[in-house]
Amino acid sequence: LDDACPTWRDYVSTDGATPDKLTTHGAAEVQGRLAGNVTTGRYGSMSDWAVDLGSGYEEDCDATLSPGCASTGAHSLSIPRNEYASQCCDTSDPLSLASWLPDRASTLCNLLRDLVAGGLRAIGPDYRSKPSCNATNEEPTVANGCLAQCFHVTPDVWYAHLHTTVSVKAMKDGPIDSALGPAWNQSEGDNGYYNVCACEPSSWPNGRGNCPA
């Protein structure tokens, strides 16, 4: 591991305490922490092409260029820890989370609980108190002051992952396959919404709208 990825100790704990860029929560592995990277000046949040955390899209803090740079908002990814799942939502895919529903509903519910709770734990208590983005086209930016937890309906990578995003500086949001909240954002796969979220507007079709307390 040292040869293949010399910086792994900047992200993975060897003592159970620091650094904490990668953590576990029940059946979930969580990538990214609000302040969890021991590399000097680097963000704890996971970067994403659609998110500006304060230093530009897909950019990490570079203290040599911007000595005072500080993350705006937070972004983490939660993935299944104990077994592989390809994506969230396509029931015809035998490796999708949706394919668990007929025979493994309890296991799926427990995993979803851990993915959601693990993502919330990673962003810190101040951001956890933010309200959910609950209106169409309300993205989890600092201007909106809200939080979103979403899967992509059409996968961008073949590994099921839940985005937890809150109060970021800016977000790419359309018109196809981008954004990380409940925006109307067309999916290339089924011409429907790009994301499926823990909190969705009540106006969304097919009875999907639900924002748990």
mmCIF file with all atom_site columns, C-alpha atoms in Angstrom:
data_model
loop_
_atom_site.group_PDB
_atom_site.id
_atom_site.type_symbol
_atom_site.label_atom_id
_atom_site.label_alt_id
_atom_site.label_comp_id
_atom_site.label_asym_id
_atom_site.label_entity_id
_atom_site.label_seq_id
_atom_site.pdbx_PDB_ins_code
_atom_site.Cartn_x
_atom_site.Cartn_y
_atom_site.Cartn_z
_atom_site.occupancy
_atom_site.B_iso_or_equiv
_atom_site.pdbx_formal_charge
_atom_site.auth_seq_id
_atom_site.auth_comp_id
_atom_site.auth_asym_id
_atom_site.auth_atom_id
_atom_site.pdbx_PDB_model_num
ATOM 1   C CA . LEU A 1 1   ? 0.000   0.000   0.000   1.00 0.00 ? 1   LEU A CA 1
ATOM 2   C CA . ASP A 1 2   ? 2.855   2.385   0.749   1.00 0.00 ? 2   ASP A CA 1
ATOM 3   C CA . ASP A 1 3   ? 4.206   1.886   -2.779  1.00 0.00 ? 3   ASP A CA 1
ATOM 4   C CA . ALA A 1 4   ? 0.869   2.110   -4.566  1.00 0.00 ? 4   ALA A CA 1
ATOM 5   C CA . CYS A 1 5   ? -0.572  4.997   -2.538  1.00 0.00 ? 5   CYS A CA 1
ATOM 6   C CA . PRO A 1 6   ? 2.072   6.721   -0.402  1.00 0.00 ? 6   PRO A CA 1
ATOM 7   C CA . THR A 1 7   ? -0.402  9.215   1.086   1.00 0.00 ? 7   THR A CA 1
ATOM 8   C CA . TRP A 1 8   ? -2.849  6.615   2.420   1.00 0.00 ? 8   TRP A CA 1
ATOM 9   C CA . ARG A 1 9   ? -2.051  7.500   6.029   1.00 0.00 ? 9   ARG A CA 1
ATOM 10  C CA . ASP A 1 10  ? -3.364  11.010  5.374   1.00 0.00 ? 10  ASP A CA 1
ATOM 11  C CA . TYR A 1 11  ? -6.828  9.515   5.001   1.00 0.00 ? 11  TYR A CA 1
ATOM 12  C CA . VAL A 1 12  ? -7.030  6.143   6.778   1.00 0.00 ? 12  VAL A CA 1
ATOM 13  C CA . SER A 1 13  ? -6.712  5.791   10.527  1.00 0.00 ? 13  SER A CA 1
ATOM 14  C CA . THR A 1 14  ? -4.158  3.364   11.927  1.00 0.00 ? 14  THR A CA 1
ATOM 15  C CA . ASP A 1 15  ? -5.008  4.104   15.558  1.00 0.00 ? 15  ASP A CA 1
ATOM 16  C CA . GLY A 1 16  ? -8.815  4.409   15.435  1.00 0.00 ? 16  GLY A CA 1
ATOM 17  C CA . ALA A 1 17  ? -8.659  8.141   16.103  1.00 0.00 ? 17  ALA A CA 1
ATOM 18  C CA . THR A 1 18  ? -6.894  10.216  13.433  1.00 0.00 ? 18  THR A CA 1
ATOM 19  C CA . PRO A 1 19  ? -7.111  10.912  10.598  1.00 0.00 ? 19  PRO A CA 1
ATOM 20  C CA . ASP A 1 20  ? -10.789 10.225  10.055  1.00 0.00 ? 20  ASP A CA 1
ATOM 21  C CA . LYS A 1 21  ? -11.379 10.883  6.360   1.00 0.00 ? 21  LYS A CA 1
ATOM 22  C CA . LEU A 1 22  ? -12.624 7.268   6.113   1.00 0.00 ? 22  LEU A CA 1
ATOM 23  C CA . THR A 1 23  ? -14.869 5.961   8.892   1.00 0.00 ? 23  THR A CA 1
ATOM 24  C CA . THR A 1 24  ? -17.413 3.208   9.417   1.00 0.00 ? 24  THR A CA 1
ATOM 25  C CA . HIS A 1 25  ? -20.971 3.481   10.679  1.00 0.00 ? 25  HIS A CA 1
ATOM 26  C CA . GLY A 1 26  ? -22.719 0.135   11.045  1.00 0.00 ? 26  GLY A CA 1
ATOM 27  C CA . ALA A 1 27  ? -23.022 -1.361  7.566   1.00 0.00 ? 27  ALA A CA 1
ATOM 28  C CA . ALA A 1 28  ? -21.778 1.850   5.904   1.00 0.00 ? 28  ALA A CA 1
ATOM 29  C CA . GLU A 1 29  ? -18.326 3.103   4.985   1.00 0.00 ? 29  GLU A CA 1
ATOM 30  C CA . VAL A 1 30  ? -18.255 6.898   5.003   1.00 0.00 ? 30  VAL A CA 1
ATOM 31  C CA . GLN A 1 31  ? -15.815 8.902   2.902   1.00 0.00 ? 31  GLN A CA 1
ATOM 32  C CA . GLY A 1 32  ? -15.162 12.476  3.964   1.00 0.00 ? 32  GLY A CA 1
ATOM 33  C CA . ARG A 1 33  ? -15.355 14.488  7.163   1.00 0.00 ? 33  ARG A CA 1
ATOM 34  C CA . LEU A 1 34  ? -15.951 18.145  7.794   1.00 0.00 ? 34  LEU A CA 1
ATOM 35  C CA . ALA A 1 35  ? -12.460 18.475  9.269   1.00 0.00 ? 35  ALA A CA 1
ATOM 36  C CA . GLY A 1 36  ? -10.978 15.046  8.921   1.00 0.00 ? 36  GLY A CA 1
ATOM 37  C CA . ASN A 1 37  ? -7.800  15.206  6.881   1.00 0.00 ? 37  ASN A CA 1
ATOM 38  C CA . VAL A 1 38  ? -4.445  15.583  8.618   1.00 0.00 ? 38  VAL A CA 1
ATOM 39  C CA . THR A 1 39  ? -2.744  16.821  5.451   1.00 0.00 ? 39  THR A CA 1
ATOM 40  C CA . THR A 1 40  ? -2.069  20.439  6.322   1.00 0.00 ? 40  THR A CA 1
ATOM 41  C CA . GLY A 1 41  ? -4.634  22.790  4.894   1.00 0.00 ? 41  GLY A CA 1
ATOM 42  C CA . ARG A 1 42  ? -6.621  20.177  2.965   1.00 0.00 ? 42  ARG A CA 1
ATOM 43  C CA . TYR A 1 43  ? -10.380 19.821  3.113   1.00 0.00 ? 43  TYR A CA 1
ATOM 44  C CA . GLY A 1 44  ? -11.922 16.891  4.921   1.00 0.00 ? 44  GLY A CA 1
ATOM 45  C CA . SER A 1 45  ? -14.878 16.759  2.536   1.00 0.00 ? 45  SER A CA 1
ATOM 46  C CA . MET A 1 46  ? -14.828 14.556  -0.550  1.00 0.00 ? 46  MET A CA 1
ATOM 47  C CA . SER A 1 47  ? -14.370 16.492  -3.784  1.00 0.00 ? 47  SER A CA 1
ATOM 48  C CA . ASP A 1 48  ? -16.908 16.095  -6.592  1.00 0.00 ? 48  ASP A CA 1
ATOM 49  C CA . TRP A 1 49  ? -17.019 17.529  -10.103 1.00 0.00 ? 49  TRP A CA 1
ATOM 50  C CA . ALA A 1 50  ? -20.401 19.156  -9.372  1.00 0.00 ? 50  ALA A CA 1
ATOM 51  C CA . VAL A 1 51  ? -19.402 20.826  -6.084  1.00 0.00 ? 51  VAL A CA 1
ATOM 52  C CA . ASP A 1 52  ? -17.441 23.957  -5.214  1.00 0.00 ? 52  ASP A CA 1
ATOM 53  C CA . LEU A 1 53  ? -16.383 23.666  -1.574  1.00 0.00 ? 53  LEU A CA 1
ATOM 54  C CA . GLY A 1 54  ? -14.766 27.086  -1.577  1.00 0.00 ? 54  GLY A CA 1
ATOM 55  C CA . SER A 1 55  ? -11.747 26.717  -3.863  1.00 0.00 ? 55  SER A CA 1
ATOM 56  C CA . GLY A 1 56  ? -13.467 25.978  -7.172  1.00 0.00 ? 56  GLY A CA 1
ATOM 57  C CA . TYR A 1 57  ? -15.055 22.913  -8.746  1.00 0.00 ? 57  TYR A CA 1
ATOM 58  C CA . GLU A 1 58  ? -13.115 19.719  -8.049  1.00 0.00 ? 58  GLU A CA 1
ATOM 59  C CA . GLU A 1 59  ? -10.465 21.774  -6.252  1.00 0.00 ? 59  GLU A CA 1
ATOM 60  C CA . ASP A 1 60  ? -9.020  21.116  -2.810  1.00 0.00 ? 60  ASP A CA 1
ATOM 61  C CA . CYS A 1 61  ? -7.641  23.825  -0.550  1.00 0.00 ? 61  CYS A CA 1
ATOM 62  C CA . ASP A 1 62  ? -4.104  24.815  -1.580  1.00 0.00 ? 62  ASP A CA 1
ATOM 63  C CA . ALA A 1 63  ? -2.589  26.721  1.315   1.00 0.00 ? 63  ALA A CA 1
ATOM 64  C CA . THR A 1 64  ? 0.372   27.809  -0.801  1.00 0.00 ? 64  THR A CA 1
ATOM 65  C CA . LEU A 1 65  ? -1.977  29.718  -3.124  1.00 0.00 ? 65  LEU A CA 1
ATOM 66  C CA . SER A 1 66  ? -4.695  30.659  -0.645  1.00 0.00 ? 66  SER A CA 1
ATOM 67  C CA . PRO A 1 67  ? -3.321  30.562  2.919   1.00 0.00 ? 67  PRO A CA 1
ATOM 68  C CA . GLY A 1 68  ? -6.693  31.314  4.446   1.00 0.00 ? 68  GLY A CA 1
ATOM 69  C CA . CYS A 1 69  ? -8.803  28.916  2.408   1.00 0.00 ? 69  CYS A CA 1
ATOM 70  C CA . ALA A 1 70  ? -11.561 27.205  4.368   1.00 0.00 ? 70  ALA A CA 1
ATOM 71  C CA . SER A 1 71  ? -14.218 24.777  3.245   1.00 0.00 ? 71  SER A CA 1
ATOM 72  C CA . THR A 1 72  ? -17.678 26.188  2.580   1.00 0.00 ? 72  THR A CA 1
ATOM 73  C CA . GLY A 1 73  ? -20.185 23.502  3.491   1.00 0.00 ? 73  GLY A CA 1
ATOM 74  C CA . ALA A 1 74  ? -19.507 19.790  3.514   1.00 0.00 ? 74  ALA A CA 1
ATOM 75  C CA . HIS A 1 75  ? -19.843 16.761  1.257   1.00 0.00 ? 75  HIS A CA 1
ATOM 76  C CA . SER A 1 76  ? -19.512 13.082  2.139   1.00 0.00 ? 76  SER A CA 1
ATOM 77  C CA . LEU A 1 77  ? -20.187 9.751   0.448   1.00 0.00 ? 77  LEU A CA 1
ATOM 78  C CA . SER A 1 78  ? -21.692 6.690   2.148   1.00 0.00 ? 78  SER A CA 1
ATOM 79  C CA . ILE A 1 79  ? -21.232 3.269   0.549   1.00 0.00 ? 79  ILE A CA 1
ATOM 80  C CA . PRO A 1 80  ? -22.152 -0.284  1.575   1.00 0.00 ? 80  PRO A CA 1
ATOM 81  C CA . ARG A 1 81  ? -19.413 -1.672  3.774   1.00 0.00 ? 81  ARG A CA 1
ATOM 82  C CA . ASN A 1 82  ? -19.988 -5.416  3.818   1.00 0.00 ? 82  ASN A CA 1
ATOM 83  C CA . GLU A 1 83  ? -20.982 -6.262  0.263   1.00 0.00 ? 83  GLU A CA 1
ATOM 84  C CA . TYR A 1 84  ? -20.950 -4.772  -3.190  1.00 0.00 ? 84  TYR A CA 1
ATOM 85  C CA . ALA A 1 85  ? -23.989 -2.992  -4.636  1.00 0.00 ? 85  ALA A CA 1
ATOM 86  C CA . SER A 1 86  ? -23.759 -1.567  -8.146  1.00 0.00 ? 86  SER A CA 1
ATOM 87  C CA . GLN A 1 87  ? -26.392 1.184   -7.904  1.00 0.00 ? 87  GLN A CA 1
ATOM 88  C CA . CYS A 1 88  ? -29.506 2.174   -6.041  1.00 0.00 ? 88  CYS A CA 1
ATOM 89  C CA . CYS A 1 89  ? -32.556 1.958   -8.166  1.00 0.00 ? 89  CYS A CA 1
ATOM 90  C CA . ASP A 1 90  ? -32.735 -0.391  -11.159 1.00 0.00 ? 90  ASP A CA 1
ATOM 91  C CA . THR A 1 91  ? -34.648 -3.524  -10.124 1.00 0.00 ? 91  THR A CA 1
ATOM 92  C CA . SER A 1 92  ? -33.516 -5.321  -13.293 1.00 0.00 ? 92  SER A CA 1
ATOM 93  C CA . ASP A 1 93  ? -29.916 -5.141  -12.064 1.00 0.00 ? 93  ASP A CA 1
ATOM 94  C CA . PRO A 1 94  ? -29.372 -8.109  -9.702  1.00 0.00 ? 94  PRO A CA 1
ATOM 95  C CA . LEU A 1 95  ? -26.580 -6.203  -7.946  1.00 0.00 ? 95  LEU A CA 1
ATOM 96  C CA . SER A 1 96  ? -28.626 -3.062  -7.246  1.00 0.00 ? 96  SER A CA 1
ATOM 97  C CA . LEU A 1 97  ? -29.947 -2.106  -3.831  1.00 0.00 ? 97  LEU A CA 1
ATOM 98  C CA . ALA A 1 98  ? -33.456 -2.158  -5.283  1.00 0.00 ? 98  ALA A CA 1
ATOM 99  C CA . SER A 1 99  ? -33.062 -5.852  -6.102  1.00 0.00 ? 99  SER A CA 1
ATOM 100 C CA . TRP A 1 100 ? -32.852 -6.568  -2.353  1.00 0.00 ? 100 TRP A CA 1
ATOM 101 C CA . LEU A 1 101 ? -36.447 -5.495  -1.743  1.00 0.00 ? 101 LEU A CA 1
ATOM 102 C CA . PRO A 1 102 ? -38.302 -8.784  -2.417  1.00 0.00 ? 102 PRO A CA 1
ATOM 103 C CA . ASP A 1 103 ? -36.163 -11.016 -0.196  1.00 0.00 ? 103 ASP A CA 1
ATOM 104 C CA . ARG A 1 104 ? -33.877 -8.785  1.873   1.00 0.00 ? 104 ARG A CA 1
ATOM 105 C CA . ALA A 1 105 ? -36.013 -5.788  2.793   1.00 0.00 ? 105 ALA A CA 1
ATOM 106 C CA . SER A 1 106 ? -34.893 -5.736  6.428   1.00 0.00 ? 106 SER A CA 1
ATOM 107 C CA . THR A 1 107 ? -31.210 -5.832  5.458   1.00 0.00 ? 107 THR A CA 1
ATOM 108 C CA . LEU A 1 108 ? -31.802 -3.046  2.952   1.00 0.00 ? 108 LEU A CA 1
ATOM 109 C CA . CYS A 1 109 ? -33.617 -0.872  5.482   1.00 0.00 ? 109 CYS A CA 1
ATOM 110 C CA . ASN A 1 110 ? -30.806 -1.295  7.996   1.00 0.00 ? 110 ASN A CA 1
ATOM 111 C CA . LEU A 1 111 ? -28.202 -0.419  5.355   1.00 0.00 ? 111 LEU A CA 1
ATOM 112 C CA . LEU A 1 112 ? -30.100 2.672   4.213   1.00 0.00 ? 112 LEU A CA 1
ATOM 113 C CA . ARG A 1 113 ? -30.391 3.801   7.829   1.00 0.00 ? 113 ARG A CA 1
ATOM 114 C CA . ASP A 1 114 ? -26.627 3.468   8.273   1.00 0.00 ? 114 ASP A CA 1
ATOM 115 C CA . LEU A 1 115 ? -25.841 5.200   4.958   1.00 0.00 ? 115 LEU A CA 1
ATOM 116 C CA . VAL A 1 116 ? -28.024 8.164   5.948   1.00 0.00 ? 116 VAL A CA 1
ATOM 117 C CA . ALA A 1 117 ? -26.889 8.356   9.576   1.00 0.00 ? 117 ALA A CA 1
ATOM 118 C CA . GLY A 1 118 ? -23.222 7.880   8.673   1.00 0.00 ? 118 GLY A CA 1
ATOM 119 C CA . GLY A 1 119 ? -23.385 10.693  6.145   1.00 0.00 ? 119 GLY A CA 1
ATOM 120 C CA . LEU A 1 120 ? -24.983 13.003  8.702   1.00 0.00 ? 120 LEU A CA 1
ATOM 121 C CA . ARG A 1 121 ? -22.383 12.143  11.324  1.00 0.00 ? 121 ARG A CA 1
ATOM 122 C CA . ALA A 1 122 ? -19.608 13.036  8.888   1.00 0.00 ? 122 ALA A CA 1
ATOM 123 C CA . ILE A 1 123 ? -20.740 16.607  8.260   1.00 0.00 ? 123 ILE A CA 1
ATOM 124 C CA . GLY A 1 124 ? -20.680 17.746  11.891  1.00 0.00 ? 124 GLY A CA 1
ATOM 125 C CA . PRO A 1 125 ? -23.350 18.957  14.340  1.00 0.00 ? 125 PRO A CA 1
ATOM 126 C CA . ASP A 1 126 ? -23.715 22.496  13.016  1.00 0.00 ? 126 ASP A CA 1
ATOM 127 C CA . TYR A 1 127 ? -24.502 21.304  9.507   1.00 0.00 ? 127 TYR A CA 1
ATOM 128 C CA . ARG A 1 128 ? -26.703 18.453  10.753  1.00 0.00 ? 128 ARG A CA 1
ATOM 129 C CA . SER A 1 129 ? -29.063 21.064  12.175  1.00 0.00 ? 129 SER A CA 1
ATOM 130 C CA . LYS A 1 130 ? -29.736 22.538  8.731   1.00 0.00 ? 130 LYS A CA 1
ATOM 131 C CA . PRO A 1 131 ? -33.201 21.898  7.270   1.00 0.00 ? 131 PRO A CA 1
ATOM 132 C CA . SER A 1 132 ? -33.569 19.485  4.371   1.00 0.00 ? 132 SER A CA 1
ATOM 133 C CA . CYS A 1 133 ? -33.777 20.833  0.839   1.00 0.00 ? 133 CYS A CA 1
ATOM 134 C CA . ASN A 1 134 ? -37.467 20.137  0.244   1.00 0.00 ? 134 ASN A CA 1
ATOM 135 C CA . ALA A 1 135 ? -38.436 22.110  -2.855  1.00 0.00 ? 135 ALA A CA 1
ATOM 136 C CA . THR A 1 136 ? -37.770 21.344  -6.505  1.00 0.00 ? 136 THR A CA 1
ATOM 137 C CA . ASN A 1 137 ? -34.545 23.033  -7.661  1.00 0.00 ? 137 ASN A CA 1
ATOM 138 C CA . GLU A 1 138 ? -33.489 23.791  -4.092  1.00 0.00 ? 138 GLU A CA 1
ATOM 139 C CA . GLU A 1 139 ? -29.877 22.616  -4.060  1.00 0.00 ? 139 GLU A CA 1
ATOM 140 C CA . PRO A 1 140 ? -27.725 22.224  -0.899  1.00 0.00 ? 140 PRO A CA 1
ATOM 141 C CA . THR A 1 141 ? -25.792 25.471  -1.349  1.00 0.00 ? 141 THR A CA 1
ATOM 142 C CA . VAL A 1 142 ? -24.823 28.076  1.225   1.00 0.00 ? 142 VAL A CA 1
ATOM 143 C CA . ALA A 1 143 ? -27.337 30.458  -0.355  1.00 0.00 ? 143 ALA A CA 1
ATOM 144 C CA . ASN A 1 144 ? -30.169 27.996  0.319   1.00 0.00 ? 144 ASN A CA 1
ATOM 145 C CA . GLY A 1 145 ? -28.807 26.880  3.686   1.00 0.00 ? 145 GLY A CA 1
ATOM 146 C CA . CYS A 1 146 ? -30.126 23.338  3.364   1.00 0.00 ? 146 CYS A CA 1
ATOM 147 C CA . LEU A 1 147 ? -28.980 19.714  3.366   1.00 0.00 ? 147 LEU A CA 1
ATOM 148 C CA . ALA A 1 148 ? -29.613 16.925  0.833   1.00 0.00 ? 148 ALA A CA 1
ATOM 149 C CA . GLN A 1 149 ? -28.963 13.175  0.896   1.00 0.00 ? 149 GLN A CA 1
ATOM 150 C CA . CYS A 1 150 ? -29.346 11.594  -2.530  1.00 0.00 ? 150 CYS A CA 1
ATOM 151 C CA . PHE A 1 151 ? -28.481 8.675   -4.797  1.00 0.00 ? 151 PHE A CA 1
ATOM 152 C CA . HIS A 1 152 ? -28.162 9.134   -8.549  1.00 0.00 ? 152 HIS A CA 1
ATOM 153 C CA . VAL A 1 153 ? -30.897 7.272   -10.438 1.00 0.00 ? 153 VAL A CA 1
ATOM 154 C CA . THR A 1 154 ? -28.561 6.762   -13.389 1.00 0.00 ? 154 THR A CA 1
ATOM 155 C CA . PRO A 1 155 ? -25.146 5.735   -11.974 1.00 0.00 ? 155 PRO A CA 1
ATOM 156 C CA . ASP A 1 156 ? -22.069 7.826   -12.687 1.00 0.00 ? 156 ASP A CA 1
ATOM 157 C CA . VAL A 1 157 ? -19.894 5.034   -11.242 1.00 0.00 ? 157 VAL A CA 1
ATOM 158 C CA . TRP A 1 158 ? -20.882 1.421   -10.715 1.00 0.00 ? 158 TRP A CA 1
ATOM 159 C CA . TYR A 1 159 ? -20.862 1.474   -6.928  1.00 0.00 ? 159 TYR A CA 1
ATOM 160 C CA . ALA A 1 160 ? -23.936 2.510   -4.982  1.00 0.00 ? 160 ALA A CA 1
ATOM 161 C CA . HIS A 1 161 ? -23.175 5.683   -3.046  1.00 0.00 ? 161 HIS A CA 1
ATOM 162 C CA . LEU A 1 162 ? -25.243 8.193   -1.110  1.00 0.00 ? 162 LEU A CA 1
ATOM 163 C CA . HIS A 1 163 ? -24.204 11.852  -1.322  1.00 0.00 ? 163 HIS A CA 1
ATOM 164 C CA . THR A 1 164 ? -24.663 13.973  1.790   1.00 0.00 ? 164 THR A CA 1
ATOM 165 C CA . THR A 1 165 ? -24.221 17.618  0.817   1.00 0.00 ? 165 THR A CA 1
ATOM 166 C CA . VAL A 1 166 ? -24.874 20.802  2.779   1.00 0.00 ? 166 VAL A CA 1
ATOM 167 C CA . SER A 1 167 ? -24.291 24.543  2.349   1.00 0.00 ? 167 SER A CA 1
ATOM 168 C CA . VAL A 1 168 ? -21.569 24.283  -0.316  1.00 0.00 ? 168 VAL A CA 1
ATOM 169 C CA . LYS A 1 169 ? -20.406 27.413  -2.109  1.00 0.00 ? 169 LYS A CA 1
ATOM 170 C CA . ALA A 1 170 ? -21.826 26.447  -5.508  1.00 0.00 ? 170 ALA A CA 1
ATOM 171 C CA . MET A 1 171 ? -23.317 23.511  -7.391  1.00 0.00 ? 171 MET A CA 1
ATOM 172 C CA . LYS A 1 172 ? -23.474 22.526  -11.070 1.00 0.00 ? 172 LYS A CA 1
ATOM 173 C CA . ASP A 1 173 ? -27.123 21.851  -11.654 1.00 0.00 ? 173 ASP A CA 1
ATOM 174 C CA . GLY A 1 174 ? -28.149 20.872  -15.121 1.00 0.00 ? 174 GLY A CA 1
ATOM 175 C CA . PRO A 1 175 ? -29.690 20.329  -17.437 1.00 0.00 ? 175 PRO A CA 1
ATOM 176 C CA . ILE A 1 176 ? -28.746 16.606  -17.445 1.00 0.00 ? 176 ILE A CA 1
ATOM 177 C CA . ASP A 1 177 ? -27.001 14.389  -14.916 1.00 0.00 ? 177 ASP A CA 1
ATOM 178 C CA . SER A 1 178 ? -25.622 16.859  -12.392 1.00 0.00 ? 178 SER A CA 1
ATOM 179 C CA . ALA A 1 179 ? -26.435 18.423  -9.008  1.00 0.00 ? 179 ALA A CA 1
ATOM 180 C CA . LEU A 1 180 ? -26.730 16.587  -5.709  1.00 0.00 ? 180 LEU A CA 1
ATOM 181 C CA . GLY A 1 181 ? -30.141 17.645  -4.426  1.00 0.00 ? 181 GLY A CA 1
ATOM 182 C CA . PRO A 1 182 ? -33.822 17.624  -5.420  1.00 0.00 ? 182 PRO A CA 1
ATOM 183 C CA . ALA A 1 183 ? -33.409 19.639  -8.601  1.00 0.00 ? 183 ALA A CA 1
ATOM 184 C CA . TRP A 1 184 ? -35.380 18.873  -11.736 1.00 0.00 ? 184 TRP A CA 1
ATOM 185 C CA . ASN A 1 185 ? -32.423 17.433  -13.549 1.00 0.00 ? 185 ASN A CA 1
ATOM 186 C CA . GLN A 1 186 ? -33.112 15.003  -16.349 1.00 0.00 ? 186 GLN A CA 1
ATOM 187 C CA . SER A 1 187 ? -31.572 11.535  -16.252 1.00 0.00 ? 187 SER A CA 1
ATOM 188 C CA . GLU A 1 188 ? -30.146 10.145  -19.461 1.00 0.00 ? 188 GLU A CA 1
ATOM 189 C CA . GLY A 1 189 ? -31.366 6.695   -18.494 1.00 0.00 ? 189 GLY A CA 1
ATOM 190 C CA . ASP A 1 190 ? -35.098 7.142   -18.075 1.00 0.00 ? 190 ASP A CA 1
ATOM 191 C CA . ASN A 1 191 ? -35.702 10.829  -18.830 1.00 0.00 ? 191 ASN A CA 1
ATOM 192 C CA . GLY A 1 192 ? -36.765 11.244  -15.231 1.00 0.00 ? 192 GLY A CA 1
ATOM 193 C CA . TYR A 1 193 ? -35.197 12.868  -12.199 1.00 0.00 ? 193 TYR A CA 1
ATOM 194 C CA . TYR A 1 194 ? -31.446 12.376  -11.880 1.00 0.00 ? 194 TYR A CA 1
ATOM 195 C CA . ASN A 1 195 ? -31.475 11.927  -8.100  1.00 0.00 ? 195 ASN A CA 1
ATOM 196 C CA . VAL A 1 196 ? -33.567 10.014  -5.602  1.00 0.00 ? 196 VAL A CA 1
ATOM 197 C CA . CYS A 1 197 ? -33.321 11.680  -2.205  1.00 0.00 ? 197 CYS A CA 1
ATOM 198 C CA . ALA A 1 198 ? -34.134 11.002  1.429   1.00 0.00 ? 198 ALA A CA 1
ATOM 199 C CA . CYS A 1 199 ? -36.226 14.180  1.378   1.00 0.00 ? 199 CYS A CA 1
ATOM 200 C CA . GLU A 1 200 ? -38.169 14.956  -1.790  1.00 0.00 ? 200 GLU A CA 1
ATOM 201 C CA . PRO A 1 201 ? -40.786 17.603  -2.609  1.00 0.00 ? 201 PRO A CA 1
ATOM 202 C CA . SER A 1 202 ? -44.396 16.475  -2.188  1.00 0.00 ? 202 SER A CA 1
ATOM 203 C CA . SER A 1 203 ? -45.086 17.525  -5.782  1.00 0.00 ? 203 SER A CA 1
ATOM 204 C CA . TRP A 1 204 ? -42.769 14.870  -7.259  1.00 0.00 ? 204 TRP A CA 1
ATOM 205 C CA . PRO A 1 205 ? -44.572 12.212  -9.322  1.00 0.00 ? 205 PRO A CA 1
ATOM 206 C CA . ASN A 1 206 ? -45.507 8.617   -8.521  1.00 0.00 ? 206 ASN A CA 1
ATOM 207 C CA . GLY A 1 207 ? -45.868 9.174   -4.811  1.00 0.00 ? 207 GLY A CA 1
ATOM 208 C CA . ARG A 1 208 ? -42.128 9.671   -4.301  1.00 0.00 ? 208 ARG A CA 1
ATOM 209 C CA . GLY A 1 209 ? -42.363 12.929  -2.375  1.00 0.00 ? 209 GLY A CA 1
ATOM 210 C CA . ASN A 1 210 ? -41.527 12.367  1.287   1.00 0.00 ? 210 ASN A CA 1
ATOM 211 C CA . CYS A 1 211 ? -39.542 14.359  3.812   1.00 0.00 ? 211 CYS A CA 1
ATOM 212 C CA . PRO A 1 212 ? -39.145 12.395  7.061   1.00 0.00 ? 212 PRO A CA 1
ATOM 213 C CA . ALA A 1 213 ? -39.016 14.372  10.277  1.00 0.00 ? 213 ALA A CA 1
#
